[in-house]
Amino acid sequence: MSHYKRIADLSVTIESVARRRHVADTTSGFERTTTEYRLSGDGVVGRGEDVTYETADHDALAGTDPIDLEGEWTIDELSDRLDETDLFHGNPPENEPARNYRRWAVESAALDLALRQREETLGDRLGVDPDPVRFVVSTRLGDPPSTDRVEELLARNADLEFKLDPTPEWPQSAFEALRETDAVRVLDLKGWYEGTEVDVEPDPELYRDVFAAFPAAVVEDSAFTPATSALVEPQADRLSFDYPIDGVESLESLPVEPGWCNVKPSRFGTLESLFETIAYCEREGIRMYGGGQFELASGRTAIQTLAALCYPDGPNDVAPRAFNDPDAEPPYPKSPLRPSDDAVGFEF
């Protein structure tokens, strides 16, 4: 039985819907805003986090009533209801992917509530025991680029691993210093992003340096252009994709058959699409790891839980929030993250 079929008929009682806003600075130099949906019923609360990046989309919720989902549902019935629900209350999001982000918040909150009402975990429901989760620390080298933060973190914990975002501004010395650490597991070229602050123009020289300096690392979101395709295509087995992946069809339409997939559940919108894509990757031999989006609340726990159940040994970009908090002080959590004996709901 597929993972989704194991939860589709799970019943949930919703008595009220509320929202909670979260705001925090990040180590990447921007202020993060998210909205947590809180569904209550039978004396417990299920939570799911809307990771929409545009603060204006969270601001637009002010003065709007929470969505009406009161009643008895199965997870599948609730998802059908959300097909007909405007989660943006007549104010379209600034960017279309935000519709999936908010849909994920509500569906994951419903799943969390349904499990808590039975005092079960997602692992219990799926019949899967969670494993310790290997994680990488995602960070940028700053402007001008410097390997200082990587070196400082390694000085405190030599076993840490990293996901980094190369740019054309990286000096050759950065490539050399990072290669010597043998701690870089994923390099995100961000070649598929458009119209965001993190866009990186496809640069064949940068691509050539990345592939040569880190021959064993996963390379994420390489762009396919006339100038880069000849460099990228032979690397298919270690290519991964994140930004364009929102379901099985998006994986099937890639220019190559990738060796890896970065699973960011909010990009899929629905639980059904998420679990269909995980099953597809398992069938096709595509290795997986979890991706993070600067979650500030329950969303971080959810991506760690999925990693523990579905791809615990991947280079998971699901590090505890302390690594994204500029005010956090060591000691920092160590990898792997261990399952808890007290977990319930969408926890592990």
Short mmCIF file of N, CA and C in Angstrom, two decimals, residues 55 91 106 118 152 167 170 177 180 226 234 261 276 345:
data_model
loop_
_atom_site.label_atom_id
_atom_site.label_comp_id
_atom_site.label_asym_id
_atom_site.label_seq_id
_atom_site.Cartn_x
_atom_site.Cartn_y
_atom_site.Cartn_z
N THR A 55 6.68 38.68 2.39
CA THR A 55 6.04 39.14 3.62
C THR A 55 4.68 39.74 3.34
N ASN A 91 -6.89 37.85 -2.44
CA ASN A 91 -5.66 38.61 -2.69
C ASN A 91 -4.62 37.67 -3.28
N VAL A 106 -1.82 23.91 5.35
CA VAL A 106 -3.11 23.45 5.85
C VAL A 106 -3.19 21.92 5.84
N ARG A 118 -5.14 10.47 17.52
CA ARG A 118 -4.99 9.03 17.75
C ARG A 118 -3.75 8.71 18.57
N GLU A 152 34.73 28.21 11.00
CA GLU A 152 34.38 28.37 12.41
C GLU A 152 33.50 27.22 12.88
N THR A 167 28.82 31.13 -6.38
CA THR A 167 28.53 32.26 -7.27
C THR A 167 29.80 32.57 -8.07
N TRP A 170 33.01 33.77 -6.25
CA TRP A 170 33.90 32.96 -5.42
C TRP A 170 35.32 33.01 -5.97
N ALA A 177 40.06 26.05 -0.43
CA ALA A 177 39.88 25.88 1.02
C ALA A 177 38.72 24.94 1.32
N GLU A 180 39.50 21.25 0.59
CA GLU A 180 40.37 20.65 1.60
C GLU A 180 39.59 20.19 2.83
N PRO A 226 22.83 26.96 -23.94
CA PRO A 226 23.82 26.60 -24.97
C PRO A 226 25.25 26.62 -24.45
N PRO A 234 26.81 15.44 -18.87
CA PRO A 234 27.59 14.26 -18.45
C PRO A 234 27.59 14.03 -16.94
N CYS A 261 17.05 14.07 -6.08
CA CYS A 261 15.93 15.01 -5.99
C CYS A 261 15.92 15.63 -4.60
N GLU A 276 3.35 10.72 -3.87
CA GLU A 276 3.48 10.17 -5.22
C GLU A 276 4.89 10.39 -5.76
N GLY A 345 2.14 12.76 16.42
CA GLY A 345 1.76 13.63 15.31
C GLY A 345 2.81 13.60 14.21
#
